[in-house]
Structure formats: structure tokens, C-alpha cells
JSON list of C-alpha atoms in Angstrom, two decimals:
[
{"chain": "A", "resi": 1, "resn": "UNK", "atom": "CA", "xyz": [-28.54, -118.47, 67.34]},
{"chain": "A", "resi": 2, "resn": "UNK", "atom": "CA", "xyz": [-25.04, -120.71, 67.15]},
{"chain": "A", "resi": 3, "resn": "UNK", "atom": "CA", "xyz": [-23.48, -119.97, 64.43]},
{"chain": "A", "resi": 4, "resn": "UNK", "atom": "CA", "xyz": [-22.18, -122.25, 61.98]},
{"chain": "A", "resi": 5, "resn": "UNK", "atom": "CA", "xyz": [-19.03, -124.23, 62.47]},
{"chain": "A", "resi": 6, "resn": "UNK", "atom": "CA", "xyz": [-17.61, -127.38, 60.91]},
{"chain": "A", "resi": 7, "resn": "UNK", "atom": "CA", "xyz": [-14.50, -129.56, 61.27]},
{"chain": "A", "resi": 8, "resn": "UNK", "atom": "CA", "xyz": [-13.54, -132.08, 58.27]},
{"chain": "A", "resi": 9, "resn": "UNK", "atom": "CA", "xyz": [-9.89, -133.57, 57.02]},
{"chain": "A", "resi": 10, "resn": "UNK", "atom": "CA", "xyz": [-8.08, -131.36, 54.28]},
{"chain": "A", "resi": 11, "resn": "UNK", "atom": "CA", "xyz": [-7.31, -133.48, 51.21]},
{"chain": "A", "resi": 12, "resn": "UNK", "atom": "CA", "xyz": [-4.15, -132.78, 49.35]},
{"chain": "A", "resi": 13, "resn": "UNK", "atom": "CA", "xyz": [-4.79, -130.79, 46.26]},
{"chain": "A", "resi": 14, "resn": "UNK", "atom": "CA", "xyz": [-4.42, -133.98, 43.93]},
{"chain": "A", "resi": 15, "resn": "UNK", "atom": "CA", "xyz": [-7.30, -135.41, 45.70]},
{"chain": "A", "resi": 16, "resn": "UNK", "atom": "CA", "xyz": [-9.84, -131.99, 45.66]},
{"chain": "A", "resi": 17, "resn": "UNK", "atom": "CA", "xyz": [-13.29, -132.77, 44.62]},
{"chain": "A", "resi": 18, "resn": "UNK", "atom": "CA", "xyz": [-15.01, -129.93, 42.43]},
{"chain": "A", "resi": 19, "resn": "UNK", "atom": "CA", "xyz": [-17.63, -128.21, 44.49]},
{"chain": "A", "resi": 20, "resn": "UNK", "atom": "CA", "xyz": [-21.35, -128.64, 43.39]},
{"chain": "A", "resi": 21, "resn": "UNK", "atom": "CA", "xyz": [-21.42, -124.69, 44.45]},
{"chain": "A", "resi": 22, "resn": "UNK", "atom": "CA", "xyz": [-19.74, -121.75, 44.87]},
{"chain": "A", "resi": 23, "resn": "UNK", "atom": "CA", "xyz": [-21.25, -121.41, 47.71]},
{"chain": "A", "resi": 24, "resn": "UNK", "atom": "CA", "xyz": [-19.56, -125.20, 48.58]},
{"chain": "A", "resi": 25, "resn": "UNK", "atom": "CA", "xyz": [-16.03, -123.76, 47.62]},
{"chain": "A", "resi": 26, "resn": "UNK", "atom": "CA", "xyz": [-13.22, -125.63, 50.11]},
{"chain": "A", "resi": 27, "resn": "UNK", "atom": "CA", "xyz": [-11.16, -123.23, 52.19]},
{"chain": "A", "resi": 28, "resn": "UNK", "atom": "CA", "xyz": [-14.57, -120.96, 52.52]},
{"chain": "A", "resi": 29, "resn": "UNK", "atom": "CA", "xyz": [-14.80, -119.39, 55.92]},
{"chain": "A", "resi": 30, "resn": "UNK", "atom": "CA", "xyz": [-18.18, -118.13, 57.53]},
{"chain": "A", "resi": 31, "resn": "UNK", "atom": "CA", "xyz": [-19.07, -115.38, 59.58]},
{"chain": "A", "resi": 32, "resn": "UNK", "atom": "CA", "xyz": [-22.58, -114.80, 61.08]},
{"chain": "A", "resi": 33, "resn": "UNK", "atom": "CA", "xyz": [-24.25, -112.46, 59.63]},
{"chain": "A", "resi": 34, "resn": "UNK", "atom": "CA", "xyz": [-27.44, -111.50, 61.73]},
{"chain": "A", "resi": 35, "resn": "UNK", "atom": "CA", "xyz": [-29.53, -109.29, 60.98]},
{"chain": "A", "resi": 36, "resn": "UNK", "atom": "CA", "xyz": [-31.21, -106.93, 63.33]},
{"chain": "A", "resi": 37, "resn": "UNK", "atom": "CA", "xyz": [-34.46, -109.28, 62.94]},
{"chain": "A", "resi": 38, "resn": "UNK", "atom": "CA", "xyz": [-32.34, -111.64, 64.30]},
{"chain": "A", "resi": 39, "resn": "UNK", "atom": "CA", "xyz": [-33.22, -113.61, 61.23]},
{"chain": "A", "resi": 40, "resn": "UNK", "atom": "CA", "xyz": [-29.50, -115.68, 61.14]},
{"chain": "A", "resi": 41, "resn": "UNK", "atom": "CA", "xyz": [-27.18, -115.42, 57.35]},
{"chain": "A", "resi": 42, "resn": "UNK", "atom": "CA", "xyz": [-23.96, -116.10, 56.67]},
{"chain": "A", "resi": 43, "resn": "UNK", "atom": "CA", "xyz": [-21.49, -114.56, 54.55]},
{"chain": "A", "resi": 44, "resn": "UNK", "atom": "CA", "xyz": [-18.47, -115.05, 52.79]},
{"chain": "A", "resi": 45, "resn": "UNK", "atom": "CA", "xyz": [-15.02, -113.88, 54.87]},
{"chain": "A", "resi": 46, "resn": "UNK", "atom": "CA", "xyz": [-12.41, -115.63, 53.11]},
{"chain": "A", "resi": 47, "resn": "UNK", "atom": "CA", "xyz": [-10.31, -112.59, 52.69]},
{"chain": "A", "resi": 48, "resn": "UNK", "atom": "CA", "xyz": [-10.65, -110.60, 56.17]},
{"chain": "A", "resi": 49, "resn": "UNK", "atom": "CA", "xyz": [-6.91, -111.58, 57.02]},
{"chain": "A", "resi": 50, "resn": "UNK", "atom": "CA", "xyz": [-6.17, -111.97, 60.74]},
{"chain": "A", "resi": 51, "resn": "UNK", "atom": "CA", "xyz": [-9.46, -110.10, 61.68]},
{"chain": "A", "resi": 52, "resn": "UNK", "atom": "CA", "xyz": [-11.24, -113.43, 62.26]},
{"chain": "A", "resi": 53, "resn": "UNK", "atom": "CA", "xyz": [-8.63, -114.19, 65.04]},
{"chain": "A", "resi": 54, "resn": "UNK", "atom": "CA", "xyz": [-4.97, -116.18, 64.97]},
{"chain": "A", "resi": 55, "resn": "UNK", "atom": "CA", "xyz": [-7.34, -119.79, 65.45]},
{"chain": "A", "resi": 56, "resn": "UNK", "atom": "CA", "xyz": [-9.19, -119.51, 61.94]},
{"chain": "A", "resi": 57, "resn": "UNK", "atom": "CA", "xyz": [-5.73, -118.25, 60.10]},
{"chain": "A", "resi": 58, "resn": "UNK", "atom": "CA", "xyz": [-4.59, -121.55, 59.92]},
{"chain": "A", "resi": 59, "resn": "UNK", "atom": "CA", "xyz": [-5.96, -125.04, 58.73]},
{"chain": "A", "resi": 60, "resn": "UNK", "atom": "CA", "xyz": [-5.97, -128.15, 60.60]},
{"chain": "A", "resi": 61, "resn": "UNK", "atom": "CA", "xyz": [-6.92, -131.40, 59.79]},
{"chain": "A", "resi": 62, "resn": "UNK", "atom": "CA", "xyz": [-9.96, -131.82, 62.05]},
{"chain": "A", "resi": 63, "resn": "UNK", "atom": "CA", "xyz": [-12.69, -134.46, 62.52]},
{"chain": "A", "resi": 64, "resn": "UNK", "atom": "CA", "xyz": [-14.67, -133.81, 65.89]},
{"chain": "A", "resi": 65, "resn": "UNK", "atom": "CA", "xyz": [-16.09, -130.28, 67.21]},
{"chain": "A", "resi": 66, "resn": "UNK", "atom": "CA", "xyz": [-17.88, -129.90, 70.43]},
{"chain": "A", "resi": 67, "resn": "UNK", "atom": "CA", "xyz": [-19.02, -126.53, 71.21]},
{"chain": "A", "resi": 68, "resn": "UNK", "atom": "CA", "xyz": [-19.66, -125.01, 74.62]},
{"chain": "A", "resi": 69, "resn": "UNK", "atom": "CA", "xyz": [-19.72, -121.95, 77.21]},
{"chain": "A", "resi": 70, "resn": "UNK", "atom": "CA", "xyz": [-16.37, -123.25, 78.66]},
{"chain": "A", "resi": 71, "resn": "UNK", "atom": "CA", "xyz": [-15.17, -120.11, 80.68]},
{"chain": "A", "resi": 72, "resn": "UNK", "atom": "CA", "xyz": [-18.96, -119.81, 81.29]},
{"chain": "A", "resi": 73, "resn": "UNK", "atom": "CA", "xyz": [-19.16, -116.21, 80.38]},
{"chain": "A", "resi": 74, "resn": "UNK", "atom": "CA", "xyz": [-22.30, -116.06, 78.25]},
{"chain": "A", "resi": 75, "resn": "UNK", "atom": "CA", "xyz": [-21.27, -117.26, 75.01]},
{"chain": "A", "resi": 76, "resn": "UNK", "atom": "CA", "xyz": [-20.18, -120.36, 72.94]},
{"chain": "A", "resi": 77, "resn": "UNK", "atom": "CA", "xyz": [-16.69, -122.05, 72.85]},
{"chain": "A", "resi": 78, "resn": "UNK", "atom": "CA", "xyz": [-15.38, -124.60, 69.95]},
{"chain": "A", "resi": 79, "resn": "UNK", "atom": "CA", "xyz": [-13.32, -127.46, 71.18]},
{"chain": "A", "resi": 80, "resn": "UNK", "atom": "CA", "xyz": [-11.92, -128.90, 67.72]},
{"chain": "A", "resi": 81, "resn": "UNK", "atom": "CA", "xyz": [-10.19, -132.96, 67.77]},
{"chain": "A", "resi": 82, "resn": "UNK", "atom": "CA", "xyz": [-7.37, -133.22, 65.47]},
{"chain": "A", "resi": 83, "resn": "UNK", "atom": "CA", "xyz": [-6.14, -135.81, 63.26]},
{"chain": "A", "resi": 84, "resn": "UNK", "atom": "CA", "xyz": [-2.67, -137.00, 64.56]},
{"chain": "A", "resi": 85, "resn": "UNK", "atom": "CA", "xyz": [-2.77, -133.66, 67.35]},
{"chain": "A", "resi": 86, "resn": "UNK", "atom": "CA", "xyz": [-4.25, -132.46, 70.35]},
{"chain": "A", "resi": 87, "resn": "UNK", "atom": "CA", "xyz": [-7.06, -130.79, 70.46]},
{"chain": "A", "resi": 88, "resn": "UNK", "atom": "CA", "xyz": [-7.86, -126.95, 69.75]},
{"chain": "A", "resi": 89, "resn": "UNK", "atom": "CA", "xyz": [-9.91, -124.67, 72.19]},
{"chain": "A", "resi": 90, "resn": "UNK", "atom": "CA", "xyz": [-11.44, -121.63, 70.01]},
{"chain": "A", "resi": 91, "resn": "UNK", "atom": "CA", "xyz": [-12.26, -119.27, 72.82]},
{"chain": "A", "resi": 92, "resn": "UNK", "atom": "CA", "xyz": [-14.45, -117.15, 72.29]},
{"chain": "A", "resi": 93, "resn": "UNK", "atom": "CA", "xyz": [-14.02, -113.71, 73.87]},
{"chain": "A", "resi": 94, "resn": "UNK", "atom": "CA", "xyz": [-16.47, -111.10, 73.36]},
{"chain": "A", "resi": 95, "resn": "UNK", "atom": "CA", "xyz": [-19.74, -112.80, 71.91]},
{"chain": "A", "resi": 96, "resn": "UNK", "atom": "CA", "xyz": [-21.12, -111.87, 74.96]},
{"chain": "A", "resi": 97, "resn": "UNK", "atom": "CA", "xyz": [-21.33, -108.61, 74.08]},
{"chain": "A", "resi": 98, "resn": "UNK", "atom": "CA", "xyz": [-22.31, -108.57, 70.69]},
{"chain": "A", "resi": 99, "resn": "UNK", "atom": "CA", "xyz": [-26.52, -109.14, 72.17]},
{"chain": "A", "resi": 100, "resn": "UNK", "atom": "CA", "xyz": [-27.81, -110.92, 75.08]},
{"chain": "A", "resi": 101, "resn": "UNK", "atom": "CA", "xyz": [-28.04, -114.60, 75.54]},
{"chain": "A", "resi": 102, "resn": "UNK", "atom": "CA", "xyz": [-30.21, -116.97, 77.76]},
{"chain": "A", "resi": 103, "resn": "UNK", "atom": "CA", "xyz": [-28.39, -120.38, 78.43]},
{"chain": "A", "resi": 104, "resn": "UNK", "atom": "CA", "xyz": [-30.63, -123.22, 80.09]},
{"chain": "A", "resi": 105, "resn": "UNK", "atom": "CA", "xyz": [-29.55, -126.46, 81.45]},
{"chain": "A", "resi": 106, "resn": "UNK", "atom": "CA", "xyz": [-32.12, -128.76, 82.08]},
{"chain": "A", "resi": 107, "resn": "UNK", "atom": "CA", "xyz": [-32.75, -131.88, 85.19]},
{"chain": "A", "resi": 108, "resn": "UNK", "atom": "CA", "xyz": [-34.86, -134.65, 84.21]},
{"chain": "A", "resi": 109, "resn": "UNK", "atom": "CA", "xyz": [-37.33, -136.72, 86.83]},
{"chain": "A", "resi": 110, "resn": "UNK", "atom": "CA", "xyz": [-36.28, -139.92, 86.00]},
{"chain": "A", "resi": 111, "resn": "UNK", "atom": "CA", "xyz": [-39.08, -140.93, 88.19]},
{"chain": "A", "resi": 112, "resn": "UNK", "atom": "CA", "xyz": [-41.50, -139.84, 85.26]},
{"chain": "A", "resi": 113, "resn": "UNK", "atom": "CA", "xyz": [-39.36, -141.75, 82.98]},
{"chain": "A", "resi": 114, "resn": "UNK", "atom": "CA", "xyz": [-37.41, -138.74, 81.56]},
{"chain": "A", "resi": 115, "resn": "UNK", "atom": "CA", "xyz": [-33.29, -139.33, 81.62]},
{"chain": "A", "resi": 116, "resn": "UNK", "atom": "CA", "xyz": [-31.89, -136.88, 84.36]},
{"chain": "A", "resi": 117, "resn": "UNK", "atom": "CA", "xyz": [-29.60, -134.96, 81.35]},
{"chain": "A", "resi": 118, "resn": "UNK", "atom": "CA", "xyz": [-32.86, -134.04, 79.75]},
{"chain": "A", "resi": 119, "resn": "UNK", "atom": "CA", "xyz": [-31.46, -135.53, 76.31]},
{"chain": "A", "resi": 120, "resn": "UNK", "atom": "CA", "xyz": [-34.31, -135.60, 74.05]},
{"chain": "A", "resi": 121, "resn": "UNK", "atom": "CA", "xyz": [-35.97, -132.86, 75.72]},
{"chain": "A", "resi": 122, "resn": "UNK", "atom": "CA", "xyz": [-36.84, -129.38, 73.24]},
{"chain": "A", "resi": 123, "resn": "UNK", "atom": "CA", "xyz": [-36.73, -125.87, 74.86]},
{"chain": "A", "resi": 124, "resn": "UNK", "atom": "CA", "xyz": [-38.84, -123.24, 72.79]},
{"chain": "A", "resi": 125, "resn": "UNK", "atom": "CA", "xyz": [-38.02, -119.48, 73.52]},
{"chain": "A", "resi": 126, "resn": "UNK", "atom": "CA", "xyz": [-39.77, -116.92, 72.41]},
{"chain": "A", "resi": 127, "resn": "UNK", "atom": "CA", "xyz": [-38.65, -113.22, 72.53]},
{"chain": "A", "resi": 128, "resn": "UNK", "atom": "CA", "xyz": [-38.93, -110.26, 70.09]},
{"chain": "A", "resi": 129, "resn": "UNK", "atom": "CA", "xyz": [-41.79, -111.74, 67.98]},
{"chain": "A", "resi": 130, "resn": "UNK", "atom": "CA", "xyz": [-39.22, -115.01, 67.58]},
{"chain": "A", "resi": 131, "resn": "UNK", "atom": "CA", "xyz": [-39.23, -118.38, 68.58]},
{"chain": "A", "resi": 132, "resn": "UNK", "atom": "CA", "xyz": [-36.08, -119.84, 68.61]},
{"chain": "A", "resi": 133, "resn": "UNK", "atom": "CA", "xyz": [-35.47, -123.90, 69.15]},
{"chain": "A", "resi": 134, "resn": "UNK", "atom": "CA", "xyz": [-32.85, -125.50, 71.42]},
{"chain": "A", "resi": 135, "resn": "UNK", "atom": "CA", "xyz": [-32.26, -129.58, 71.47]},
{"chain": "A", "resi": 136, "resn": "UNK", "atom": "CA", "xyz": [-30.90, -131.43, 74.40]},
{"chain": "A", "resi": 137, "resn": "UNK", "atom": "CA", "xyz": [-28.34, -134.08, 72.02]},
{"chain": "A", "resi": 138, "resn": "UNK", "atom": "CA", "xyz": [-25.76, -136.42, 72.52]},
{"chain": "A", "resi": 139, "resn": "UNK", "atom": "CA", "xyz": [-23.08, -136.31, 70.59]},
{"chain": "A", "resi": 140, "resn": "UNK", "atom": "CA", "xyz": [-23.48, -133.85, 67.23]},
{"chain": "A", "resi": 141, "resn": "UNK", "atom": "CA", "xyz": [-19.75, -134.80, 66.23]},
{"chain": "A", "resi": 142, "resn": "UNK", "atom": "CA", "xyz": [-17.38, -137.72, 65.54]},
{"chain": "A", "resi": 143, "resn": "UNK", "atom": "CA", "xyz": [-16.26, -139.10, 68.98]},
{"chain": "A", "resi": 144, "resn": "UNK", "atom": "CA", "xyz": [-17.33, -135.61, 70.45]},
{"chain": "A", "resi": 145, "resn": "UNK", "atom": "CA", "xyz": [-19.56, -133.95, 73.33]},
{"chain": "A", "resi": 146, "resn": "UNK", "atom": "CA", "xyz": [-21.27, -130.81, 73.15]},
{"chain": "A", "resi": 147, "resn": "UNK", "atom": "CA", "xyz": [-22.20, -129.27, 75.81]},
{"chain": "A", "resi": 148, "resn": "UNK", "atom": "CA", "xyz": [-25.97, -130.43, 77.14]},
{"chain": "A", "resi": 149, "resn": "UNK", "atom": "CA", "xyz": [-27.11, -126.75, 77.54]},
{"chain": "A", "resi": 150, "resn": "UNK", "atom": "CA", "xyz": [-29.11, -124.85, 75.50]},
{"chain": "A", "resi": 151, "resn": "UNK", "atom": "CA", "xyz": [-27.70, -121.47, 74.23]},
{"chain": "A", "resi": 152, "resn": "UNK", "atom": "CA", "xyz": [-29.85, -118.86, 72.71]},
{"chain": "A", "resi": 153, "resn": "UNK", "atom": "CA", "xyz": [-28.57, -115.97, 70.84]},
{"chain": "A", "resi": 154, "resn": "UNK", "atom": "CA", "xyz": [-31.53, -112.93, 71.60]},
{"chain": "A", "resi": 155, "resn": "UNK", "atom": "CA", "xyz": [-29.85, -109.90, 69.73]},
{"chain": "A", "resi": 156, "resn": "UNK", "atom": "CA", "xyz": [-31.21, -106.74, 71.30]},
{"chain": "A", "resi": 157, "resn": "UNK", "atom": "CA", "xyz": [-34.04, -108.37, 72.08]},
{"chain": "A", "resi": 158, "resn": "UNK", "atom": "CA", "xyz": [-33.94, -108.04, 76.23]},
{"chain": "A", "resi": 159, "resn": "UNK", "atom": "CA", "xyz": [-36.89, -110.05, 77.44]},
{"chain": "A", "resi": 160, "resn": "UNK", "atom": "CA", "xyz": [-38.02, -113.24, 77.34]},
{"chain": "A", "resi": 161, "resn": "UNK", "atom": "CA", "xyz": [-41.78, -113.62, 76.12]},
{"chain": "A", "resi": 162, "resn": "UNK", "atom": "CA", "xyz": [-42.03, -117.67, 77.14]},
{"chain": "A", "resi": 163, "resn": "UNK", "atom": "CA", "xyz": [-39.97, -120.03, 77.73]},
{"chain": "A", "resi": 164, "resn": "UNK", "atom": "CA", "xyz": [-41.30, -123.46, 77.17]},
{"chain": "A", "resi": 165, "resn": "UNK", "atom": "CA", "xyz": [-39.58, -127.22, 77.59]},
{"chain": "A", "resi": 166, "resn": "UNK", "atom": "CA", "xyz": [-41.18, -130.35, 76.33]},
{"chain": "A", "resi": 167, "resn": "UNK", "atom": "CA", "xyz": [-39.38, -132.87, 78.25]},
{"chain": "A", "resi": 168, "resn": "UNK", "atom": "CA", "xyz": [-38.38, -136.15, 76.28]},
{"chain": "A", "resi": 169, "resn": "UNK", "atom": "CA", "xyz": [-40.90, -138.25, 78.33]},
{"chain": "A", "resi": 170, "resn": "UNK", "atom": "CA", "xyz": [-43.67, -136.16, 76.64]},
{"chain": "A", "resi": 171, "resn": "UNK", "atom": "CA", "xyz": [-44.97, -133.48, 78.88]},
{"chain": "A", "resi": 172, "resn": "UNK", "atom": "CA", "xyz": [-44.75, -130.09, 78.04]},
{"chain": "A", "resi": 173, "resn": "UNK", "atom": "CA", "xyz": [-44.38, -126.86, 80.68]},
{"chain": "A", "resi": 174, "resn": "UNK", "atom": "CA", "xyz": [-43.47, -123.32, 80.86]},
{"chain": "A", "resi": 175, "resn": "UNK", "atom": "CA", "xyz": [-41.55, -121.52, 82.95]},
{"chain": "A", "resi": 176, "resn": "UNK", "atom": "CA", "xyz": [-40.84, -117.46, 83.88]},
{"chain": "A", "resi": 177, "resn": "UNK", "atom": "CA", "xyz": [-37.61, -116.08, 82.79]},
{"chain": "A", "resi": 178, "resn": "UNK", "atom": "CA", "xyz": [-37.31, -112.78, 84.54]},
{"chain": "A", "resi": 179, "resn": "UNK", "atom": "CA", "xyz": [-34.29, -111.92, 83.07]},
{"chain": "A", "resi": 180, "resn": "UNK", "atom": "CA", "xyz": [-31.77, -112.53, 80.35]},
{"chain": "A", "resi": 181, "resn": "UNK", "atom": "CA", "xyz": [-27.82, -113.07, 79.84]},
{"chain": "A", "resi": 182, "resn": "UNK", "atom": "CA", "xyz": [-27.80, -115.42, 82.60]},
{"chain": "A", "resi": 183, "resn": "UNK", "atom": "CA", "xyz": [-27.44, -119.32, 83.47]},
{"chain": "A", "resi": 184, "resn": "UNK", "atom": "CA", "xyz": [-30.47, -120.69, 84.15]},
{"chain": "A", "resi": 185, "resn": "UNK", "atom": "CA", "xyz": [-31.09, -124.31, 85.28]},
{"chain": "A", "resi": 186, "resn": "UNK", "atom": "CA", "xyz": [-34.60, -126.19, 85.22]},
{"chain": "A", "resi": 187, "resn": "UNK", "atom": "CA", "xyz": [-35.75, -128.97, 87.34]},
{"chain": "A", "resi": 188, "resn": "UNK", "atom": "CA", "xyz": [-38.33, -131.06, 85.73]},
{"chain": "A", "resi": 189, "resn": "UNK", "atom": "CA", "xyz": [-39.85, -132.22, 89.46]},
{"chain": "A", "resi": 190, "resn": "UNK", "atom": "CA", "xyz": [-38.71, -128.58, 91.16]},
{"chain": "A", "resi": 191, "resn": "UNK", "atom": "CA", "xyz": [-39.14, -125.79, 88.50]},
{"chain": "A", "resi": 192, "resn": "UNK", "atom": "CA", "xyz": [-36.07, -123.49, 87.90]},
{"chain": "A", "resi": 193, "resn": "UNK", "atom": "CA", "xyz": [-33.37, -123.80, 90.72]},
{"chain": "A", "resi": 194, "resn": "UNK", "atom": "CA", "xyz": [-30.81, -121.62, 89.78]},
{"chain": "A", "resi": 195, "resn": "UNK", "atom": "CA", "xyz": [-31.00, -118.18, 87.36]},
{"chain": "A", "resi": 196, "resn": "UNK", "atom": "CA", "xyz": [-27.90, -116.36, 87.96]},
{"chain": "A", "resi": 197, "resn": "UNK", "atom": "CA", "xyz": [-25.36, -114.13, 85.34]},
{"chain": "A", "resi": 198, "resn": "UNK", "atom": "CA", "xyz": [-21.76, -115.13, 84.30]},
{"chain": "A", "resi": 199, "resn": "UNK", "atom": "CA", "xyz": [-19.82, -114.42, 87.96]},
{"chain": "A", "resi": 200, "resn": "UNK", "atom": "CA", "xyz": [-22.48, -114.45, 89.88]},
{"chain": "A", "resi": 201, "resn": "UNK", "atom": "CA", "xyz": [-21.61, -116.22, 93.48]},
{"chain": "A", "resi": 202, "resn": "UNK", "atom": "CA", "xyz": [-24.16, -119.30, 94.38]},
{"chain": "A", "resi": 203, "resn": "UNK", "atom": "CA", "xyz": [-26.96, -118.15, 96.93]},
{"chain": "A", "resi": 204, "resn": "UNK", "atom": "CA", "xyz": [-26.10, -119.75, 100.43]},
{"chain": "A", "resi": 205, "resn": "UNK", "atom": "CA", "xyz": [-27.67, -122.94, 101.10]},
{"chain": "A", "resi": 206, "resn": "UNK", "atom": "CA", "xyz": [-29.98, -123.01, 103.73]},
{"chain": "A", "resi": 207, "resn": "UNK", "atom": "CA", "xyz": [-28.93, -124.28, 107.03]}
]
């Protein structure tokens, strides 16, 4: 699972709107809270201090997020856009080893009318008595780009039951996943081209 992350302008105090919550509170930070189900919860970690890392110790007044593998090792980065700033990278470094992952980037045939980024296009993964759901999207963010992979958070769940795609033009296939914490990218007219882990080199091209 992705966790949850949001970017919004700060108002001045004179112009703070009463929650409808406490669960709403402003200045509330997050933290995933998963259990070993892999069932995803959050809870509150307003006062861990610096624990949370230098990035989320400050505020910012923020309107687009984009999130990512950047440094492609096996788990999501936050690119925030700030008001009247440059942007923020939140790197983050060591999700990767907090359970394994399964990213998946798919190809679509535009010759059977599916756009060749796949946007539109569901994956379904199953593992550990789950299924988890993973959208191809455009956009997600004001005037941002997330990345057009799907991520999966598995947990300790190591294997991959079924891993299925229903491609925006309507057709529906599954494909074998032999293994997990790697990249794996899907070909809608050639299967899956490419399943390799975070520094793995490329296989040599035929000659």
C-alpha cells in the first residue's frame, strides 16, 4: 500500500477554519500504520520530534505532490511543488526494507486501441489472501505527475498469487510473477519484457 500523503497552502492563524474532526485537526501528521494483515491504518505522530525525518519538521506552503520510485530502489518518493519555491524531493530511504514490494509498469498496443502508457488500465495483485488495486492515472495533483507505475506494498507476504491487468481498451489477462521486490514491465502485445530487482544490470540484447 502507498501511504497517505497530502500537500495544501497553510493559512495564517487569523484565517484557520475549525476542523469538522479531530481526526481533521491542521498541522496533523500521519504515519502508516500496517498491520501484519497488511490491512493499511494510520495514526497520529504529531509529537515524534525529528524521528519522522528533517523533511516533515518543517511546513511549507505546498500545492502539487507527485510521488514516485525516483532512485528506483524499491520504494516510493514524494516530489512536493511549492508556492513561491522550488520544489521538495522527500526521499525515501529505507521503505524498501520495511516488506517487499512488486512495482509494474505497463506498454499498451495501441494497435488494439489501448494508449501505449497504459493510462486507464487496472492491475489486480493478489498475495497473502489480499488483493490489492493499482490505477494507471494522469495527473492525481495540481499541475503534477505521478509516476505511471504501479507500486504495491506486500508486507511479509513473499509471493505473488496472480497478477492480473485489465487494460483500458477492455481486455483483461494475467500474467506469472515469479518473484517479488523487483521492476517488472508488461507488454500488452509481448507479455512481460523485463522483471529485474533494484541494481540489477539489463540482460544483453541479442545480436
Amino acid at each position: 500500500m502507498i501511504g497517505l500523503a497530502m500537500a495544501e497552502r497553510a493559512l495564517p492563524p487569523t484565517q484557520a477554519v475549525p476542523p469538522p474532526s479531530p481526526d481533521a485537526a491542521p498541522g496533523v501528521a500521519f504515519a502508516d500504520a500496517t498491520a501484519a494483515s497488511g490491512l493499511s491504518s494510520f495514526r497520529h505522530v504529531s509529537d515524534v520530534g525529528g524521528s519522522a525525518g528533517e523533511a516533515l519538521a518543517a511546513a511549507w506552503p505546498s500545492r502539487g505532490l507527485a510521488v514516485g520510485d525516483v532512485d528506483r530502489d524499491g520504494d516510493v518518493d514524494v516530489l512536493l511543488g511549492n508556492i513561491d519555491g522550488p520544489p521538495r524531493l522527500l526521499r525515501n530511504d529505507g521503505g524498501n526494507r520495511a516488506g517487499h514490494w512488486l512495482s509494474v509498469r505497463l506498454i499498451g498496443d495501441p494497435g488494439r486501441n489501448c494508449p501505449r502508457d497504459a493510462i486507464g488500465s487496472v492491475v489486480i495483485c493478489t498475495a497473502g489472501g489480499l488483493r490489492r488495486r493499482g490505477d494507471v492515472a494522469s495527473g492525481r495533483s495540481q499541475l503534477s505527475q505521478s509516476d505511471l507505475r504501479v507500486h504495491f506494498g506486500l508486507g511479509a507476504v513473499s509471493r505473488v498469487d496472480r497478477l492480473e491487468v485489465r487494460w483500458a481498451n477492455g481486455q483483461s489477462q494475467s500474467y506469472p510473477v515469479t518473484a517479488v521486490d523487483r521492476f517488472v514491465v508488461i507488454d500488452q502485445a509481448r507479455g512481460i519484457i523485463d522483471s529485474r530487482a533494484p541494481g540489477e544490470a539489463a540482460p544483453p540484447r541479442p545480436e
